[in-house]
Short mmCIF file of C-alpha atoms and ligand atoms in Angstrom, two decimals:
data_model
loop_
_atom_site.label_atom_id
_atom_site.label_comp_id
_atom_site.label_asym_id
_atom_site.label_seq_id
_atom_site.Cartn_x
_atom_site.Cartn_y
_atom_site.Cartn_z
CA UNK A 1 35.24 43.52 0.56
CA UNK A 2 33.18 41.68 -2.33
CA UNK A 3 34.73 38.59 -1.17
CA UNK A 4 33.43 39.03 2.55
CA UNK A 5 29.74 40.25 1.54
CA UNK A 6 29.85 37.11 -0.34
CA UNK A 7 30.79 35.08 2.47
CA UNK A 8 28.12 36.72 4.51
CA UNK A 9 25.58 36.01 2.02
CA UNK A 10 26.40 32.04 2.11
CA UNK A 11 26.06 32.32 5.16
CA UNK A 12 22.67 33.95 5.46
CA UNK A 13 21.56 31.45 3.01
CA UNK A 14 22.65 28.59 4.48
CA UNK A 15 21.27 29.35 7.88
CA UNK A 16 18.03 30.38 6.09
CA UNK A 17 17.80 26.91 4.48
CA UNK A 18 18.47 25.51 8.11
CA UNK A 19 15.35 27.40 9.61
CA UNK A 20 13.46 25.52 6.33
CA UNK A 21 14.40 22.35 7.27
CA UNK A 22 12.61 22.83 10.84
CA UNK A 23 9.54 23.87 9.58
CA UNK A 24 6.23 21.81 11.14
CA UNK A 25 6.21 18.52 10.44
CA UNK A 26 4.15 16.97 7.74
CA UNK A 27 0.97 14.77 9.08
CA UNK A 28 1.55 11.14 9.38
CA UNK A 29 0.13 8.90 6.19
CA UNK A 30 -3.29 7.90 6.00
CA UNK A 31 -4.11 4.46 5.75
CA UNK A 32 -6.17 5.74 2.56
CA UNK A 33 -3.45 7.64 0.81
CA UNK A 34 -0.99 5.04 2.02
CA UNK A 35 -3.25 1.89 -0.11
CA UNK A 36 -3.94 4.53 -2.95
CA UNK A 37 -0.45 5.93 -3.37
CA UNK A 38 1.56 2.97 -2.56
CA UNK A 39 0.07 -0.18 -2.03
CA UNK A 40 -2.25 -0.82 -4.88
CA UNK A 41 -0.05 0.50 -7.31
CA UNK A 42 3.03 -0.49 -6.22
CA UNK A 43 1.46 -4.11 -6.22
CA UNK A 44 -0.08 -3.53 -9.52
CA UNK A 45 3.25 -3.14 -10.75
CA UNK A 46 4.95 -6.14 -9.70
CA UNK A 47 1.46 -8.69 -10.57
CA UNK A 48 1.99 -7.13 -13.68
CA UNK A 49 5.46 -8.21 -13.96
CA UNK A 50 5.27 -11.76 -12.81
CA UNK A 51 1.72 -12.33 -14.70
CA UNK A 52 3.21 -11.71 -18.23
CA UNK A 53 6.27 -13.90 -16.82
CA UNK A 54 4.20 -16.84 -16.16
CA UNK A 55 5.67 -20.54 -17.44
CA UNK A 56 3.11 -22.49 -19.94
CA UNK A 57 1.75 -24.44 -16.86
CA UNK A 58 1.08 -20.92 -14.67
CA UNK A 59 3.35 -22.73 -11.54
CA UNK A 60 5.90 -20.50 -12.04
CA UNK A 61 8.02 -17.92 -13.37
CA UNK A 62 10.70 -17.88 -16.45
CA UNK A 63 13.78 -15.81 -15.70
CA UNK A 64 13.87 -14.99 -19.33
CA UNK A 65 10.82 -13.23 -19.28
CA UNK A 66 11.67 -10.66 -16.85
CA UNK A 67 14.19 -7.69 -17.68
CA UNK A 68 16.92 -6.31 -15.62
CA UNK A 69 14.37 -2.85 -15.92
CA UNK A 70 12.07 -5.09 -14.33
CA UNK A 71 14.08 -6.03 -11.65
CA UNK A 72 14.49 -2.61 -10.75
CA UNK A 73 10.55 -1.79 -10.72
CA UNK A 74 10.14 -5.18 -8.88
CA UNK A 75 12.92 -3.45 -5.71
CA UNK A 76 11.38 0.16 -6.08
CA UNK A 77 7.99 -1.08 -5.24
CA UNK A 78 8.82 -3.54 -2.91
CA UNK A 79 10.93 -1.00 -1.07
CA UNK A 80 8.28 1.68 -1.28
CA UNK A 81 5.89 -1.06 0.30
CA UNK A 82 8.13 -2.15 2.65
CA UNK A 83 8.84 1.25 4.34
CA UNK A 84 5.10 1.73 4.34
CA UNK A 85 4.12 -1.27 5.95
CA UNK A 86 7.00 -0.71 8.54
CA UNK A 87 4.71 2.49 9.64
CA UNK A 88 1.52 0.67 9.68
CA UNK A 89 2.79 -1.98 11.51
CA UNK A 90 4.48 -0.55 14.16
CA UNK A 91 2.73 3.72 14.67
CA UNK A 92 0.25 3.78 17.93
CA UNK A 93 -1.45 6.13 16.29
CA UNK A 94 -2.72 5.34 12.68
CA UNK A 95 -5.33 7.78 10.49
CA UNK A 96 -7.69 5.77 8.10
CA UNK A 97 -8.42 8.65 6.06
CA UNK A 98 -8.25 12.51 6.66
CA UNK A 99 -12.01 14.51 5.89
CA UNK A 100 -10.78 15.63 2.39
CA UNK A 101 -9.76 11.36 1.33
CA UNK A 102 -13.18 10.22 0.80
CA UNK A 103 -12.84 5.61 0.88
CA UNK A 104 -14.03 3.92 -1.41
CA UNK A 105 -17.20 2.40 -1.08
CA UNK A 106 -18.32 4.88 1.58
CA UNK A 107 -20.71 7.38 -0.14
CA UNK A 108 -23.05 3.80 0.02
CA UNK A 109 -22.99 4.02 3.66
CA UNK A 110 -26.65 4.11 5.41
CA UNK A 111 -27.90 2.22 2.30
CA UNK A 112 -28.36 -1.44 3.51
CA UNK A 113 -27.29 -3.71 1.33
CA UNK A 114 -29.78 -6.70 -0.01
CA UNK A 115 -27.42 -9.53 0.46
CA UNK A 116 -27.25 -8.99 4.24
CA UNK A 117 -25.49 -6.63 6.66
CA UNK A 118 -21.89 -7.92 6.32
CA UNK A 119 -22.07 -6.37 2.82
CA UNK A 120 -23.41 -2.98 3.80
CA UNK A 121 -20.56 -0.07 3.18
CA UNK A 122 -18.86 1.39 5.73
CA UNK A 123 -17.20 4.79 6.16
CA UNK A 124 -14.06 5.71 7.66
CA UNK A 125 -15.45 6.13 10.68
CA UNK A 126 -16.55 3.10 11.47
CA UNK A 127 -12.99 1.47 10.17
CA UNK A 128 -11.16 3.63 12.58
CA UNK A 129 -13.26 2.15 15.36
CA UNK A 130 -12.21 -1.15 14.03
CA UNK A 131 -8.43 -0.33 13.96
CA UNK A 132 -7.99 1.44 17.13
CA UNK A 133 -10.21 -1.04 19.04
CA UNK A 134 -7.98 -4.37 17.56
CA UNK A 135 -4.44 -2.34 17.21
CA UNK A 136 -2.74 -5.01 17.81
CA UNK A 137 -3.99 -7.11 15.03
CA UNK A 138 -4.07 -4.39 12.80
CA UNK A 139 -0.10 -4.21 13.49
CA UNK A 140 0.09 -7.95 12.79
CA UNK A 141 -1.48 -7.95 9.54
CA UNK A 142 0.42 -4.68 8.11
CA UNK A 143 4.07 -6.78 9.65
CA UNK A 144 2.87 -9.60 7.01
CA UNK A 145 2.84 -7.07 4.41
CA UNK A 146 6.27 -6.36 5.27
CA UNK A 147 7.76 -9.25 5.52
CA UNK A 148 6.16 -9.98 1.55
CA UNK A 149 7.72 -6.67 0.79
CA UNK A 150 11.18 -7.62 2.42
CA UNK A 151 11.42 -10.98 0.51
CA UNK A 152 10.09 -9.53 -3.31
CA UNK A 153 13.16 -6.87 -2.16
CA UNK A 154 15.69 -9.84 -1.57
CA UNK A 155 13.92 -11.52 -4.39
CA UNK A 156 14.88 -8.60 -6.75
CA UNK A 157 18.23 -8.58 -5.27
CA UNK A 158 18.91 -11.93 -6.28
CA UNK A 159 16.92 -12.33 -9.23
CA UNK A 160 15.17 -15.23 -7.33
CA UNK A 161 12.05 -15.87 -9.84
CA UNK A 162 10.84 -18.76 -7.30
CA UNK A 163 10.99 -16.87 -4.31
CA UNK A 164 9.25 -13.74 -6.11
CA UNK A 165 6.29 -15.90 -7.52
CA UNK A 166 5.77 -17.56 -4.12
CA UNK A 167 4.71 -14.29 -2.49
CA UNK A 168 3.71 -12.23 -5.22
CA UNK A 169 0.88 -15.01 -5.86
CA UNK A 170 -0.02 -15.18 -2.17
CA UNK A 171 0.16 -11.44 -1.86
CA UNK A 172 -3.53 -10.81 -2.09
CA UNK A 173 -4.29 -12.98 0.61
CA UNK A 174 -2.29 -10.61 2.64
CA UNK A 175 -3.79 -7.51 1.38
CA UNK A 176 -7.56 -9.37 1.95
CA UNK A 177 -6.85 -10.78 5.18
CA UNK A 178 -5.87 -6.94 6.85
CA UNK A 179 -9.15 -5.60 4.22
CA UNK A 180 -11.50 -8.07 5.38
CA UNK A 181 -11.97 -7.74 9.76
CA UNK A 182 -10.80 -3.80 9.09
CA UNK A 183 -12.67 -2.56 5.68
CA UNK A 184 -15.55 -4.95 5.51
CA UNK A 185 -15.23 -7.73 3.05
CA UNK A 186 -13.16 -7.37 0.10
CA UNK A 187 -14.91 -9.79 -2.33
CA UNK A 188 -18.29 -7.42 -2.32
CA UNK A 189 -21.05 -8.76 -4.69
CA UNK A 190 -20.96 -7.38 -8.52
CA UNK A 191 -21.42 -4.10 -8.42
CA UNK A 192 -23.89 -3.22 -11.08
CA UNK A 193 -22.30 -1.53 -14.19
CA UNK A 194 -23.87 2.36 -14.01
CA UNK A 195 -22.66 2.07 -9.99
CA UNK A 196 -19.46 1.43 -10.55
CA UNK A 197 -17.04 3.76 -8.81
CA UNK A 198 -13.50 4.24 -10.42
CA UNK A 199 -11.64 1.48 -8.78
CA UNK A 200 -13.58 -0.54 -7.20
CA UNK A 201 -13.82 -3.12 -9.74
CA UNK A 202 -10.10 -3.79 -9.30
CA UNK A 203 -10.87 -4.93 -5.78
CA UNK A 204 -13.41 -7.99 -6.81
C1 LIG B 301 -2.70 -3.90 7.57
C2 LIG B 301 -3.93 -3.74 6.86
C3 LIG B 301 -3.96 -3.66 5.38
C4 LIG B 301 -3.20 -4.35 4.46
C5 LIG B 301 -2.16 -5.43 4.71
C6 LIG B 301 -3.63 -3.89 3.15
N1 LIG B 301 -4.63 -2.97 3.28
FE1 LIG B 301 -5.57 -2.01 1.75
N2 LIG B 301 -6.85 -1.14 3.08
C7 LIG B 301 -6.80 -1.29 4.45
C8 LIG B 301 -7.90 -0.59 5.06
C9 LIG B 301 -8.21 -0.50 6.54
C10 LIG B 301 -8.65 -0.04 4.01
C11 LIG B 301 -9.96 0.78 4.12
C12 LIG B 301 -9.71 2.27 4.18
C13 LIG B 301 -9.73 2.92 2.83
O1 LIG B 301 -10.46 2.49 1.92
O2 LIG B 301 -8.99 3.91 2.66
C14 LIG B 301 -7.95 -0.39 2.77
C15 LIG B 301 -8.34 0.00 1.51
C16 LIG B 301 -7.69 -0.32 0.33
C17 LIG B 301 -8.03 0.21 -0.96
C18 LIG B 301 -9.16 1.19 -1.25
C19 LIG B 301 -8.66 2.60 -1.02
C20 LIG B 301 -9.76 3.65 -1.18
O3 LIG B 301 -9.71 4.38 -2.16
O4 LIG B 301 -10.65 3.73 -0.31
C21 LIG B 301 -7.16 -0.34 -1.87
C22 LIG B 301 -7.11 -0.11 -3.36
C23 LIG B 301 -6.26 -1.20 -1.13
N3 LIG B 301 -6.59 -1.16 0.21
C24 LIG B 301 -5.24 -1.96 -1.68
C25 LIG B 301 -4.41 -2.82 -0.96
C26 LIG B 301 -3.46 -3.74 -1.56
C27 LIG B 301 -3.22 -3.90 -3.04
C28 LIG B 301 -2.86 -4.40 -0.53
C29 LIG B 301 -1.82 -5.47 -0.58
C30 LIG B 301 -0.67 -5.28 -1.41
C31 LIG B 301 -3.44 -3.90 0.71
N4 LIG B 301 -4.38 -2.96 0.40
C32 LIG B 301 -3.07 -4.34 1.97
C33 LIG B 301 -5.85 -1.98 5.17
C34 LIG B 301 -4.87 -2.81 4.61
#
């Protein structure tokens, strides 16, 4: 008898953990949480890596200098990028930021900027306008970031130092070409010190 109530109670529980599994499903990544969360520092990690890995002249990299631990960050963050950039590049439907992820750079919108109207801030409006108007070219831009992420992950598979400093050094160019026709510019002029909003000065 005990061992059948037990039975029945796997049972139960099992099913129970079933109905869990089918609750509704969890909103798709913003673009915001997706360059907060993954993105910048997932790429923080591995310019980190290669910059302290640097030869004497700065054209390259010196397998010495970078640790099997390394390695490991350098595939976690390229995967996590990777996957990421797979959505972007490929979802019909992409969210730049949801009312409670605030951009950066946005609580200066309606102030015009004195250096001309390209610099003025935008909101997230106005860069979901952008993205679902050029789709297309937003998917093009976010497949580059893949295809960086894909070859710093075969990179870290094969401990190839001269593959992993060719894109990690052209890696911003990626990440400025998709910011620039979608976010505004990303080289904005100095922002004065007391202005400064946490973060943005990694982004000049
Ligand atoms: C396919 C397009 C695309 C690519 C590629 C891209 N970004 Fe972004 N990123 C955006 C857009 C659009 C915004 C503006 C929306 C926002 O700020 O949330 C943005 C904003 C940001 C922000 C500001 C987030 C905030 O708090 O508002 C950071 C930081 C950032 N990106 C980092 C990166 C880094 C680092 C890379 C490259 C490794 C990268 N991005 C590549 C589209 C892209």
């Amino acid at each position: 008898m005990v061992k059948v109530s037990t039975a029945i109670i796997v049972v139960a529980t099992a099913l129970a953990l079933y109905g869990c599994s089918k609750k509704a499903e969890e909103p798709a990544p913003s673009i915001n949480a997706t360059m907060r969360q993954i993105m910048e520092p997932d790429a923080e990690k591995i310019w980190g890596i290669t910059s302290k890995a640097y030869n004497e002249v700065g054209d390259g990299l010196v397998p010495e200098k970078i640790s099997d631990a390394d390695w490991k960050e350098i595939a976690d963050a390229s995967r996590r990028m990777k996957e990421r950039a797979d959505f972007l590049a490929t979802a019909q439907k992409i969210v730049v930021a949801y009312p409670n992820e605030p951009i950066l750079g946005s609580q200066a919108v309606g102030t015009k900027s004195k250096d001309g109207a390209a610099w003025d801030a935008v909101g997230p409006d106005t860069v979901q306008g952008r993205v679902n108007a050029k789709l297309d070219d937003f998917h093009q831009k976010a497949r580059k970031l893949y295809e960086d992420a894909d070859a710093m992950n075969c990179a870290s598979q094969t401990k190839d130092v001269a593959l992993l400093y060719k894109i990690a050094s052209g890696l911003d160019e990626t990440c400025d070409s998709c910011h620039e026709p979608f976010w505004g510019t990303d080289e904005p002029p100095p922002i004065p010190a007391t202005e400064k909003v946490k973060g943005a000065e990694r982004l000049q």
